[in-house]
Short mmCIF file of C-alpha atoms in Angstrom, two decimals:
data_model
loop_
_atom_site.label_atom_id
_atom_site.label_comp_id
_atom_site.label_asym_id
_atom_site.label_seq_id
_atom_site.Cartn_x
_atom_site.Cartn_y
_atom_site.Cartn_z
CA MET A 1 -17.56 6.22 35.18
CA ASN A 2 -19.09 3.80 33.50
CA LYS A 3 -17.87 -0.06 33.76
CA GLU A 4 -15.28 -0.54 31.69
CA GLN A 5 -13.67 3.38 32.13
CA PHE A 6 -13.57 1.98 35.85
CA LEU A 7 -11.65 -1.23 35.02
CA SER A 8 -9.56 0.30 32.30
CA GLN A 9 -8.46 2.52 34.92
CA LEU A 10 -8.06 -0.07 37.34
CA LYS A 11 -6.49 -2.28 35.49
CA ARG A 12 -3.87 0.30 33.99
CA SER A 13 -3.10 1.60 37.97
CA LEU A 14 -2.28 -2.28 38.61
CA SER A 15 0.88 -2.41 36.78
CA GLY A 16 3.60 -4.55 38.49
CA VAL A 17 0.93 -6.65 39.76
CA PRO A 18 1.61 -10.12 38.82
CA GLU A 19 -0.70 -11.26 35.92
CA THR A 20 -2.63 -13.89 37.71
CA GLU A 21 -3.42 -11.57 40.87
CA LYS A 22 -4.36 -9.00 38.43
CA LYS A 23 -7.05 -10.99 36.83
CA ASP A 24 -8.31 -11.97 40.23
CA ILE A 25 -8.47 -8.56 41.42
CA LEU A 26 -10.36 -7.35 38.19
CA TYR A 27 -12.57 -10.61 38.41
CA ASP A 28 -13.96 -9.17 42.23
CA TYR A 29 -14.55 -5.92 40.59
CA GLU A 30 -16.24 -7.24 37.24
CA GLU A 31 -18.77 -9.44 39.55
CA HIS A 32 -19.55 -6.73 41.49
CA PHE A 33 -20.67 -4.89 37.99
CA ARG A 34 -22.85 -7.58 37.17
CA SER A 35 -24.25 -8.26 41.07
CA GLY A 36 -25.28 -4.58 41.30
CA MET A 37 -26.68 -4.16 37.74
CA GLU A 38 -29.29 -7.32 38.54
CA ASN A 39 -30.02 -5.40 41.10
CA ASP A 40 -31.07 -2.01 39.12
CA GLN A 41 -28.12 -0.10 40.02
CA LYS A 42 -26.67 1.58 37.20
CA GLU A 43 -23.49 1.13 35.90
CA GLU A 44 -22.23 5.33 37.22
CA GLU A 45 -23.99 4.76 40.40
CA ILE A 46 -22.05 1.10 41.05
CA ALA A 47 -18.50 2.81 40.10
CA ARG A 48 -18.91 6.10 42.34
CA SER A 49 -19.66 4.22 45.62
CA LEU A 50 -16.87 1.94 44.82
CA GLY A 51 -14.33 4.67 44.89
CA LYS A 52 -11.56 5.92 43.04
CA PRO A 53 -10.20 3.46 40.92
CA ARG A 54 -6.13 4.91 40.84
CA VAL A 55 -6.53 4.66 45.02
CA LEU A 56 -7.78 1.20 44.83
CA GLY A 57 -5.05 0.18 42.45
CA LYS A 58 -2.44 1.72 44.78
CA SER A 59 -3.54 -0.11 47.89
CA TYR A 60 -2.93 -3.72 45.76
CA ARG A 61 0.53 -2.71 44.72
CA ILE A 62 1.68 -1.59 47.82
CA GLU A 63 -0.08 -5.32 49.16
CA SER A 64 1.75 -6.97 46.13
CA LEU A 65 5.33 -5.54 46.68
CA LEU A 66 4.75 -6.41 50.54
CA ASP A 67 4.04 -9.77 49.53
CA GLU A 68 6.81 -9.98 47.78
CA SER A 69 9.63 -8.47 49.96
CA ARG A 70 8.34 -10.71 52.92
CA GLY A 71 7.78 -14.05 50.71
CA GLY A 72 10.96 -14.66 49.41
CA ARG A 73 14.65 -14.00 50.38
CA ARG A 74 15.26 -14.43 47.40
CA THR A 75 17.80 -11.76 45.82
CA ALA A 76 15.82 -11.07 42.54
CA ASN A 77 12.78 -10.66 44.31
CA VAL A 78 14.37 -8.15 46.68
CA LEU A 79 16.08 -5.98 44.18
CA ARG A 80 12.57 -6.06 42.22
CA ALA A 81 11.09 -5.03 45.46
CA VAL A 82 13.72 -2.54 45.61
CA PHE A 83 12.91 -1.03 41.85
CA ALA A 84 8.80 -1.53 41.95
CA SER A 85 8.96 0.73 45.47
CA LEU A 86 10.91 3.62 43.35
CA SER A 87 8.05 3.89 40.80
CA LEU A 88 5.83 3.97 43.92
CA GLY A 89 7.18 7.32 44.57
CA PHE A 90 8.03 6.57 48.37
CA PHE A 91 12.06 6.25 48.62
CA ASN A 92 14.09 9.45 48.79
CA VAL A 93 15.64 9.02 45.63
CA ILE A 94 18.32 11.31 46.42
CA ILE A 95 19.70 9.39 49.63
CA THR A 96 18.59 6.23 49.57
CA VAL A 97 19.57 5.00 45.65
CA PRO A 98 23.54 6.27 46.48
CA VAL A 99 23.27 4.78 49.37
CA PHE A 100 21.75 1.84 48.37
CA ALA A 101 24.23 1.44 44.99
CA GLY A 102 27.49 2.08 46.92
CA LEU A 103 26.38 -0.85 50.12
CA LEU A 104 26.06 -2.72 46.59
CA ALA A 105 29.55 -2.04 44.89
CA GLY A 106 30.89 -2.63 48.20
CA LEU A 107 29.63 -5.95 48.68
CA ILE A 108 30.58 -6.93 44.90
CA SER A 109 34.01 -5.61 45.83
CA LEU A 110 34.82 -7.46 49.05
CA TRP A 111 33.04 -10.81 46.99
CA ALA A 112 35.42 -9.83 44.14
CA GLY A 113 38.33 -9.74 46.99
CA ALA A 114 37.27 -13.11 48.83
CA VAL A 115 37.34 -15.06 45.13
CA SER A 116 40.73 -14.01 44.08
CA LEU A 117 42.23 -15.11 47.86
CA ALA A 118 40.53 -18.33 47.22
CA MET A 119 42.12 -18.71 43.39
CA THR A 120 45.49 -17.36 44.79
CA GLY A 121 45.36 -20.79 47.13
CA VAL A 122 44.57 -22.75 44.31
CA ALA A 123 46.55 -21.65 41.82
CA VAL A 124 49.69 -21.88 44.01
CA ILE A 125 48.51 -25.52 44.39
CA LEU A 126 48.30 -25.82 40.70
CA ALA A 127 51.92 -24.64 39.85
CA ILE A 128 53.42 -26.78 42.03
CA ILE A 129 51.94 -29.67 40.37
CA LEU A 130 52.74 -28.59 37.20
CA GLN A 131 55.65 -27.42 37.20
CA PRO A 132 57.42 -30.39 36.79
CA LEU A 133 55.72 -30.86 33.67
CA LEU A 134 56.26 -27.11 32.32
CA PRO A 135 59.36 -26.21 33.63
CA ALA A 136 59.68 -23.69 31.15
CA PHE A 137 56.33 -21.73 31.93
CA ILE A 138 56.43 -21.83 35.56
CA THR A 139 59.34 -21.55 38.30
CA LEU A 140 58.72 -21.91 41.74
CA GLY A 141 60.96 -18.58 42.62
CA GLY A 142 63.51 -20.76 44.41
CA LEU A 143 60.88 -21.39 47.32
CA SER A 144 60.75 -24.73 48.48
CA ILE A 145 58.32 -27.39 48.02
CA PRO A 146 57.09 -27.59 51.79
CA PHE A 147 56.65 -24.04 52.51
CA LEU A 148 54.77 -23.56 49.26
CA ILE A 149 52.33 -26.28 50.23
CA PHE A 150 52.04 -24.66 53.48
CA VAL A 151 51.37 -21.33 51.85
CA SER A 152 49.25 -22.67 49.43
CA ILE A 153 47.07 -24.18 52.29
CA GLY A 154 46.87 -20.89 54.12
CA ILE A 155 45.75 -18.94 51.51
CA SER A 156 42.82 -21.27 50.46
CA ALA A 157 41.81 -21.80 53.88
CA LEU A 158 41.54 -17.85 54.34
CA GLY A 159 39.76 -17.64 50.82
CA LEU A 160 37.45 -20.40 51.53
CA LEU A 161 36.34 -18.75 55.13
CA SER A 162 36.19 -15.20 53.37
CA LEU A 163 33.89 -16.97 50.89
CA ILE A 164 31.58 -18.08 53.44
CA GLY A 165 31.21 -14.95 55.35
CA MET A 166 30.88 -13.49 52.26
CA TRP A 167 28.09 -15.28 51.63
CA LYS A 168 26.60 -14.95 55.73
CA LEU A 169 27.25 -11.09 54.91
CA SER A 170 25.23 -10.51 51.41
CA GLN A 171 22.59 -12.47 53.13
CA TRP A 172 22.31 -10.24 55.82
CA PHE A 173 22.46 -7.31 53.30
CA PHE A 174 19.58 -8.26 51.79
CA LYS A 175 17.25 -9.32 54.63
CA ILE A 176 18.47 -5.88 55.91
CA THR A 177 17.27 -4.57 52.56
CA ALA A 178 13.96 -5.90 52.59
CA LYS A 179 12.91 -4.63 55.98
CA TYR A 180 13.84 -1.42 54.96
CA VAL A 181 11.47 -1.92 52.11
CA GLN A 182 8.85 -3.27 53.90
CA PHE A 183 9.28 -0.46 56.50
CA ASN A 184 8.60 2.62 53.60
CA LEU A 185 5.73 0.52 52.45
CA ARG A 186 3.91 0.73 55.67
CA ILE A 187 4.52 4.55 55.84
CA ILE A 188 3.13 4.32 52.28
CA LYS A 189 -0.17 2.68 53.53
CA LYS A 190 -0.48 5.27 56.52
CA GLN A 191 -0.75 7.93 54.16
CA GLU A 192 -2.32 6.29 51.64
CA ALA A 193 -5.19 5.71 54.16
CA LYS A 194 -4.84 9.45 54.86
CA ALA A 195 -5.53 10.66 51.64
CA MET B 1 -14.42 9.52 61.41
CA ASN B 2 -10.62 8.86 61.42
CA VAL B 3 -10.00 6.71 57.99
CA GLN B 4 -6.75 4.94 59.88
CA PHE B 5 -9.63 3.79 62.58
CA LYS B 6 -12.16 3.38 60.35
CA LYS B 7 -10.02 0.78 58.46
CA GLY B 8 -9.19 -0.76 61.35
CA VAL B 9 -12.73 -1.40 62.50
CA LEU B 10 -13.87 -2.53 58.94
CA GLU B 11 -11.67 -5.58 59.39
CA LEU B 12 -13.89 -6.31 62.51
CA CYS B 13 -16.73 -5.80 60.54
CA VAL B 14 -16.15 -7.82 57.76
CA LEU B 15 -15.42 -10.68 59.89
CA VAL B 16 -18.11 -10.13 61.96
CA VAL B 17 -20.27 -10.47 59.44
CA LEU B 18 -18.57 -13.53 57.20
CA CYS B 19 -18.98 -15.38 60.84
CA ARG B 20 -23.14 -15.52 60.12
CA ARG B 21 -22.79 -17.29 57.23
CA ASP B 22 -21.27 -17.31 53.68
CA TYR B 23 -21.41 -14.50 51.44
CA TYR B 24 -20.49 -13.14 48.24
CA GLY B 25 -18.51 -10.05 47.43
CA TYR B 26 -21.55 -7.55 46.75
CA GLU B 27 -23.82 -8.73 48.87
CA LEU B 28 -21.20 -8.97 51.95
CA VAL B 29 -20.27 -4.94 50.95
CA HIS B 30 -23.79 -4.30 50.68
CA THR B 31 -24.58 -5.51 54.68
CA ILE B 32 -21.46 -3.40 55.62
CA SER B 33 -21.45 -0.25 53.55
CA GLU B 34 -25.85 -0.14 54.64
CA ASN B 35 -24.10 1.19 58.38
CA ILE B 36 -20.64 2.42 57.86
CA ASP B 37 -19.88 4.94 55.32
CA ILE B 38 -17.07 4.02 53.31
CA ALA B 39 -15.61 3.61 49.77
CA GLU B 40 -16.87 0.45 48.64
CA GLY B 41 -14.03 -0.90 46.43
CA THR B 42 -11.45 -0.61 49.59
CA ILE B 43 -13.61 -3.53 51.56
CA TYR B 44 -12.47 -5.86 48.01
CA PRO B 45 -8.79 -5.44 49.02
CA LEU B 46 -9.25 -6.08 52.41
CA LEU B 47 -11.04 -9.49 51.71
CA ARG B 48 -7.82 -10.35 49.20
CA ARG B 49 -5.59 -9.56 52.17
CA LEU B 50 -7.36 -11.36 55.08
CA THR B 51 -8.18 -14.39 52.56
CA LYS B 52 -4.14 -14.68 51.85
CA GLU B 53 -3.26 -14.94 55.24
CA GLY B 54 -6.14 -17.46 55.52
CA TYR B 55 -8.90 -16.21 57.68
CA PHE B 56 -11.34 -16.66 54.96
CA THR B 57 -11.51 -19.24 51.82
CA THR B 58 -13.36 -18.85 48.61
CA TYR B 59 -15.30 -21.06 46.44
CA LEU B 60 -17.51 -20.25 43.38
CA ARG B 61 -21.33 -21.08 43.43
CA GLU B 62 -23.50 -20.75 40.78
CA SER B 63 -26.31 -17.84 41.42
CA GLU B 64 -30.04 -18.08 39.96
CA GLU B 65 -29.38 -15.33 37.76
CA GLY B 66 -26.93 -17.30 35.62
CA PRO B 67 -23.08 -16.74 36.31
CA SER B 68 -21.46 -17.94 39.22
CA ARG B 69 -20.23 -16.10 42.28
CA LYS B 70 -17.28 -15.68 44.52
CA TYR B 71 -18.18 -16.68 47.85
CA TYR B 72 -16.14 -16.47 51.36
CA GLN B 73 -16.05 -18.27 54.28
CA ILE B 74 -14.53 -17.72 57.23
CA THR B 75 -11.45 -20.76 58.63
CA GLU B 76 -11.22 -21.68 62.07
CA LYS B 77 -8.07 -19.19 61.98
CA GLY B 78 -10.98 -16.25 60.87
CA GLN B 79 -12.80 -17.39 64.09
CA THR B 80 -10.14 -16.94 66.11
CA TYR B 81 -8.76 -13.51 64.84
CA LYS B 82 -12.44 -12.50 65.02
CA GLU B 83 -12.49 -12.95 69.32
CA ASP B 84 -9.13 -11.31 69.61
CA LEU B 85 -10.28 -8.09 67.82
CA LEU B 86 -13.39 -8.22 69.16
CA GLN B 87 -12.52 -8.58 72.36
CA GLU B 88 -9.64 -5.54 72.15
CA TRP B 89 -13.00 -3.73 70.46
CA SER B 90 -14.97 -3.85 73.23
CA HIS B 91 -12.10 -3.37 75.71
CA PHE B 92 -11.74 -0.25 73.93
CA VAL B 93 -15.05 0.83 73.68
CA SER B 94 -15.76 0.23 77.72
CA SER B 95 -12.42 2.54 78.42
CA VAL B 96 -13.87 5.11 75.90
CA ASN B 97 -16.98 5.12 78.14
CA ASN B 98 -15.49 5.45 81.55
CA LEU B 99 -13.56 8.10 80.52
CA ILE B 100 -16.45 9.64 79.33
CA GLN B 101 -18.81 9.01 82.22
CA GLU B 102 -15.98 9.94 84.74
CA GLU B 103 -15.95 13.14 82.66
CA GLU B 104 -19.74 13.85 83.83
CA VAL B 105 -19.33 13.41 87.29
CA ALA B 106 -16.50 15.77 87.35
#
């Protein structure tokens, strides 16, 4: 393998690593080849002692994923790390993906519940305010206004509380997911080291 | 030798070598591979990680041959980390030696 083949294989196996980082990594090996050739080493000889570019690329990819799942608690980062690690082929696709998708779906439906609860409260308040203006469209169903005000405040408060609860729950969910991804990456790192 | 073990030791070697003076990549890799048999390319991911963790800084300097080279310089944090690892290492080696000697006596 010559310099060009080595670098292009390495570049290919760095897919998913941020562009600026990729450039930096390739630069290190270019410099290594350059210095080696200044010391009268042959390209093939240098490439051989560097090792397999695919193995090197994989260890950079794992490192970069670990960074990503650590650095950002941001949802997008966590989700990206989950999918990127699928491409590394160590997540048990049959078990992990359905469980993760199920939990995510559950989370989304709980959010929908919380949002609609809060909106119901707001809607009742609006109905009370707008009823005298639009008697043709809105009826209060014969219920007294003080009772409705009481109910609407109750529902709104409950909605708000569940929204706050959902926010906390989601944060927790993504934190756990990030931890799980990191845990898997560490296992893979160990397996890589043995290979 | 066990690869995982070797990798841990490699980290210590890089730190120890860079405590002497600043090295550029190729030079550092050579110094280490002269003594330890390892795929030379694996030192670069290690250097990158340790730099990210704040144990090294890097700077570019022109070489006599022309193009500039990336030099690695150990930070204070790196020196402290090296001392910790070194202590762990000496402790480990003397424990192993103790065991071996006990074995010989018995």
